Coordinates of C-alpha atoms in Angstrom, one line a residue:
L1 CA -14.5 2.5 -4.8
L2 CA -13.7 2.5 -0.8
L3 CA -10.0 3.1 -1.2
V4 CA -11.0 6.9 -3.1
L5 CA -13.2 7.6 -0.6
T6 CA -10.9 6.6 2.2
Y7 CA -8.2 9.1 0.1
F8 CA -11.1 11.8 0.1
F9 CA -11.8 11.1 3.7
L10 CA -8.1 11.5 4.7
T11 CA -7.4 14.4 2.6
S12 CA -10.0 16.8 3.7
Y13 CA -9.1 15.5 7.6
R14 CA -5.6 16.4 6.4
D15 CA -6.5 19.7 5.0
F16 CA -8.8 20.8 8.0
R17 CA -6.2 20.0 9.8
D18 CA -3.3 21.7 8.6
N19 CA -4.9 24.7 6.9
Y20 CA -6.7 25.9 10.6
A21 CA -4.5 24.3 12.9
A22 CA -3.1 28.1 14.1
E23 CA -7.4 28.1 15.0
I24 CA -7.4 25.2 16.6
W25 CA -4.2 25.5 18.4
A26 CA -6.0 29.3 19.8
D27 CA -9.2 27.1 20.5
L28 CA -6.7 24.8 22.6
G29 CA -5.5 27.5 24.7
L30 CA -2.2 27.2 23.4
G31 CA -2.4 29.8 20.2
D32 CA 0.1 31.9 22.0
Q33 CA 2.9 29.3 21.1
A34 CA 4.5 29.9 18.2
A35 CA 6.9 26.5 18.7
V36 CA 3.8 23.8 19.7
F37 CA 4.4 23.6 16.1
T38 CA 7.9 22.5 15.3
V39 CA 6.9 20.1 18.6
T40 CA 4.1 18.6 17.3
E41 CA 5.1 18.2 13.6
L42 CA 8.1 17.2 13.6
P43 CA 8.0 14.1 15.9
I44 CA 5.1 13.1 13.6
A45 CA 7.4 13.4 10.4
L46 CA 10.7 10.8 12.5
S47 CA 8.3 8.4 12.9
V48 CA 6.0 8.1 9.6
M49 CA 9.3 8.0 7.6
V50 CA 10.5 5.7 9.7
V51 CA 8.0 3.4 9.3
L52 CA 7.6 3.5 6.1
G53 CA 11.2 3.1 6.1
L54 CA 11.0 -0.4 7.4
L55 CA 8.7 -2.0 4.1
Y56 CA 11.3 -1.6 1.7
P57 CA 12.7 -4.5 3.1
V58 CA 10.0 -6.4 2.4
K59 CA 10.4 -8.2 -0.5
N60 CA 7.0 -10.5 -1.3
N61 CA 4.3 -8.1 -2.1
K62 CA 1.0 -10.2 -0.6
R63 CA 3.7 -9.2 2.7
G64 CA 4.4 -5.9 2.0
L65 CA 0.4 -5.1 1.0
M66 CA -0.8 -6.9 4.0
L67 CA 1.5 -4.4 5.9
T68 CA 0.8 -1.3 4.5
Y69 CA -2.7 -2.0 5.3
V70 CA -2.2 -2.9 8.9
I71 CA -0.3 0.7 8.8
M72 CA -2.3 2.6 7.6
G73 CA -5.1 0.7 9.9
T74 CA -3.0 1.7 13.2
G75 CA -2.9 5.5 12.1
A76 CA -6.8 5.4 11.3
L77 CA -7.1 3.5 14.9
L78 CA -4.9 6.3 16.2
V79 CA -7.0 9.6 14.7
A80 CA -10.5 7.9 16.3
V81 CA -8.9 6.4 20.0
G82 CA -6.5 9.8 20.6
T83 CA -9.8 12.0 20.4
L84 CA -11.5 9.9 22.3
L85 CA -8.8 10.1 25.2
F86 CA -8.7 13.6 24.7
D87 CA -12.2 14.1 25.2
G88 CA -12.5 11.8 28.6
G89 CA -9.6 14.5 29.7
L90 CA -7.1 10.7 29.6
I91 CA -4.7 13.0 26.9
G92 CA -3.8 17.0 26.9
P93 CA -4.2 19.0 24.1
T94 CA -0.4 18.9 23.0
A95 CA -0.3 15.3 23.0
W96 CA -4.0 14.5 21.4
M97 CA -2.6 16.7 18.8
M98 CA 0.5 14.7 17.9
V99 CA -1.3 11.8 18.1
V100 CA -4.6 12.3 15.4
G101 CA -1.6 13.7 13.0
L102 CA 0.9 10.6 13.4
G103 CA -1.8 8.5 12.7
L104 CA -3.3 11.3 9.5
Y105 CA 0.0 10.8 8.7
L106 CA 0.7 6.8 8.8
G107 CA -2.5 6.9 7.1
Y108 CA -2.4 9.7 4.2
V109 CA 1.5 9.1 3.2
P110 CA 1.5 5.4 2.1
Y111 CA -1.4 6.3 -0.8
G112 CA 0.8 7.2 -4.2
C113 CA 3.5 4.7 -4.8
V114 CA 3.8 2.2 -1.2
L115 CA 0.0 0.8 -1.6
F116 CA -1.3 1.1 -5.9
D117 CA 2.2 -0.1 -6.7
R118 CA 2.2 -3.0 -4.0
T119 CA -1.5 -4.2 -4.8
I120 CA -0.7 -4.4 -8.4
A121 CA 1.9 -6.4 -7.9
A122 CA -0.1 -8.2 -5.5
V123 CA -2.7 -9.1 -7.6
G124 CA -0.5 -9.5 -10.7
T125 CA -2.5 -7.4 -13.2
V126 CA -1.2 -5.4 -15.9
A127 CA -1.0 -1.5 -14.8
T128 CA 0.3 1.7 -13.4
A129 CA -0.3 3.6 -10.5
V130 CA -0.7 7.3 -12.2
F131 CA -4.4 6.9 -13.0
L132 CA -5.2 5.8 -9.5
I133 CA -3.2 8.4 -8.2
Y134 CA -4.7 11.2 -10.4
V135 CA -8.3 9.8 -9.8
S136 CA -8.6 10.1 -5.9
D137 CA -6.3 13.3 -5.9
A138 CA -9.0 15.0 -8.4
V139 CA -11.9 13.5 -5.2
A140 CA -10.0 14.3 -2.8
Y141 CA -8.8 17.7 -3.2
G142 CA -12.8 18.8 -4.7
G143 CA -13.6 16.6 -1.4
S144 CA -11.3 19.6 0.5
V145 CA -13.2 22.2 -0.8
L146 CA -16.9 20.5 -0.1
V147 CA -15.7 20.1 3.8
V148 CA -15.0 24.0 4.0
L149 CA -17.5 25.2 2.7
Y150 CA -19.4 22.7 4.8
K151 CA -17.8 24.5 8.0
N152 CA -18.8 27.8 6.7
L153 CA -22.0 27.7 5.3
G154 CA -23.5 24.8 7.3
Q155 CA -21.7 24.1 10.6
A156 CA -20.8 27.9 11.3
D157 CA -21.9 28.0 14.7
I158 CA -19.5 25.5 16.2
S159 CA -15.7 26.2 16.1
K160 CA -12.8 25.3 14.5
L161 CA -12.1 22.8 17.4
Q162 CA -15.2 21.3 17.4
F163 CA -16.0 20.6 13.9
F164 CA -12.6 18.9 13.6
R165 CA -12.9 16.5 17.0
Y166 CA -16.2 15.7 14.8
F167 CA -14.7 15.1 11.6
S168 CA -11.5 12.7 13.7
Y169 CA -14.7 10.4 14.4
A170 CA -16.3 10.4 11.0
T171 CA -12.7 9.6 9.8
G172 CA -11.2 7.7 11.8
G173 CA -14.5 5.5 12.0
F174 CA -15.0 5.4 7.8
C175 CA -11.2 4.6 7.5
M176 CA -11.0 1.9 9.5
L177 CA -14.1 -0.2 8.1
S178 CA -13.0 0.5 4.7
L179 CA -9.5 -0.5 5.0
L180 CA -11.2 -3.9 6.9
I181 CA -13.0 -4.1 3.8
S182 CA -10.7 -3.5 1.1
G183 CA -7.4 -4.6 2.6
H184 CA -9.7 -8.7 2.8
Y185 CA -10.9 -8.3 -0.8
F186 CA -7.0 -7.2 -2.6
L187 CA -5.2 -9.8 -0.4
R188 CA -7.8 -12.1 -1.2
R189 CA -7.3 -11.8 -5.1
S190 CA -3.3 -11.3 -4.6
R191 CA -1.3 -14.3 -6.0
T192 CA 2.2 -15.4 -6.0
A193 CA 4.5 -13.7 -8.6
A194 CA 6.5 -16.6 -10.3
D195 CA 10.3 -15.2 -9.6
A196 CA 12.7 -16.1 -6.9
T197 CA 11.7 -12.9 -4.0
T198 CA 7.7 -14.8 -3.9
V199 CA 8.5 -18.5 -3.7
Y200 CA 8.3 -20.6 -0.4
L201 CA 11.3 -23.1 -1.2
D202 CA 9.5 -24.7 1.8
S203 CA 6.8 -25.9 0.5
L204 CA 8.6 -27.3 -3.0
R205 CA 8.6 -31.0 -2.8
T206 CA 11.7 -32.3 -1.7
P207 CA 14.8 -33.0 -4.3
A208 CA 14.5 -37.3 -5.5
Q209 CA 15.3 -39.5 -7.9
A210 CA 13.4 -40.1 -11.3
Q211 CA 12.9 -42.1 -14.7
L212 CA 12.0 -40.2 -17.8
T213 CA 12.5 -41.4 -21.4
G214 CA 13.1 -38.7 -23.5
L215 CA 15.6 -36.8 -25.9
V216 CA 18.3 -35.2 -24.5
L217 CA 18.8 -32.0 -26.2
P218 CA 21.2 -29.0 -25.6
F219 CA 20.6 -25.6 -23.5
P220 CA 19.7 -23.3 -25.0
D221 CA 18.4 -24.2 -27.5
S222 CA 19.8 -21.9 -30.5
H223 CA 17.4 -21.5 -33.2
R224 CA 14.1 -20.9 -31.0
K225 CA 15.2 -17.6 -29.4
S226 CA 13.0 -15.4 -27.7
T227 CA 12.2 -11.7 -28.8
L228 CA 11.8 -10.4 -25.3
P229 CA 14.6 -8.1 -23.5
A230 CA 16.3 -10.3 -21.2
T231 CA 14.9 -8.9 -18.3
R232 CA 13.5 -10.1 -15.0
D233 CA 10.2 -7.5 -15.5
S234 CA 9.4 -10.0 -19.3
V235 CA 5.9 -11.9 -18.9
F236 CA 6.5 -14.8 -17.2
R237 CA 3.7 -16.4 -19.0
H238 CA 4.9 -15.2 -23.2
L239 CA 8.7 -16.5 -22.6
W240 CA 8.0 -20.5 -22.0
F241 CA 5.8 -20.5 -25.2
S242 CA 9.2 -19.9 -27.4
P243 CA 12.5 -20.6 -24.8
D244 CA 15.4 -18.4 -24.2
A245 CA 17.6 -19.1 -21.9
D246 CA 18.2 -16.0 -20.6
L247 CA 14.7 -15.4 -19.7
I248 CA 14.3 -18.3 -17.9
R249 CA 17.2 -18.1 -15.8
A250 CA 15.8 -14.5 -15.0
Q251 CA 12.9 -15.8 -14.0
S252 CA 14.1 -19.6 -11.7
P253 CA 15.4 -19.5 -8.6
Y254 CA 17.4 -22.5 -8.9
A255 CA 20.9 -22.8 -11.0
L256 CA 19.5 -24.5 -15.2
L257 CA 22.0 -27.4 -16.3
P258 CA 23.5 -27.4 -19.9
F259 CA 21.1 -29.5 -21.1
E260 CA 16.8 -30.7 -21.7
V261 CA 15.2 -33.6 -21.6
Q262 CA 11.9 -33.8 -23.9
A263 CA 10.0 -36.7 -23.3
L264 CA 9.0 -39.0 -26.0
P265 CA 5.1 -39.1 -26.7
G266 CA 3.6 -41.8 -23.9
A267 CA 6.2 -41.8 -21.7
G268 CA 5.5 -40.9 -18.0
V269 CA 8.0 -40.3 -15.1
D270 CA 8.4 -43.0 -12.7

């Protein structure tokens, strides 16, 4: 719910900023400079692209989810702090529009596949991002209409610039709080996946000698083949009930020996 409401604020804020950019620039005294759109928006697009590109090499889903929340939270902080600096006269209008634009898109762009796919992978649930995207979009774009109606009917006596300033504080403050709560919740529910990309090898036991009384059998055992496809996306817990060498090798971070040892009843490991 908090993530959907966060998307509601970000989408409404984005639509208001983009749809009324000409009026806002005119109120700032720069409405006659057409190049101001390129000067401010192009660096924002390049910066967001570079920042999100840095998430691609992160294979650990829990760490990737944490970094996604850090990026989005930083964006919300930029929106609020940038507006505060502008109101205090510490930065000019061009710098302010660039700062809030960068903060907005750092929070807005990761929604969808980046945030939802990382969340699904980190918590280990079986789902897709499609339904979450549909719900978020439905709420968010409906909210954009409500914001415009509220401005034109409820706050018609103030300028677009003044409303945008107030909206910046509301969006930045709410999104920071919401992302903090949501990030804490989902990161606590995340788990380490059973594959080589998320196994912390340093935490495993040091190899040592052991004695086991049991039967040595060829591995794989051909009469116990699984019907599951031999892919890394196969459900991990299912393949161990009916061992399949290809599936186990696809999941294991270690090389496997050509035999297996089945412990005899009552036999322990020394």
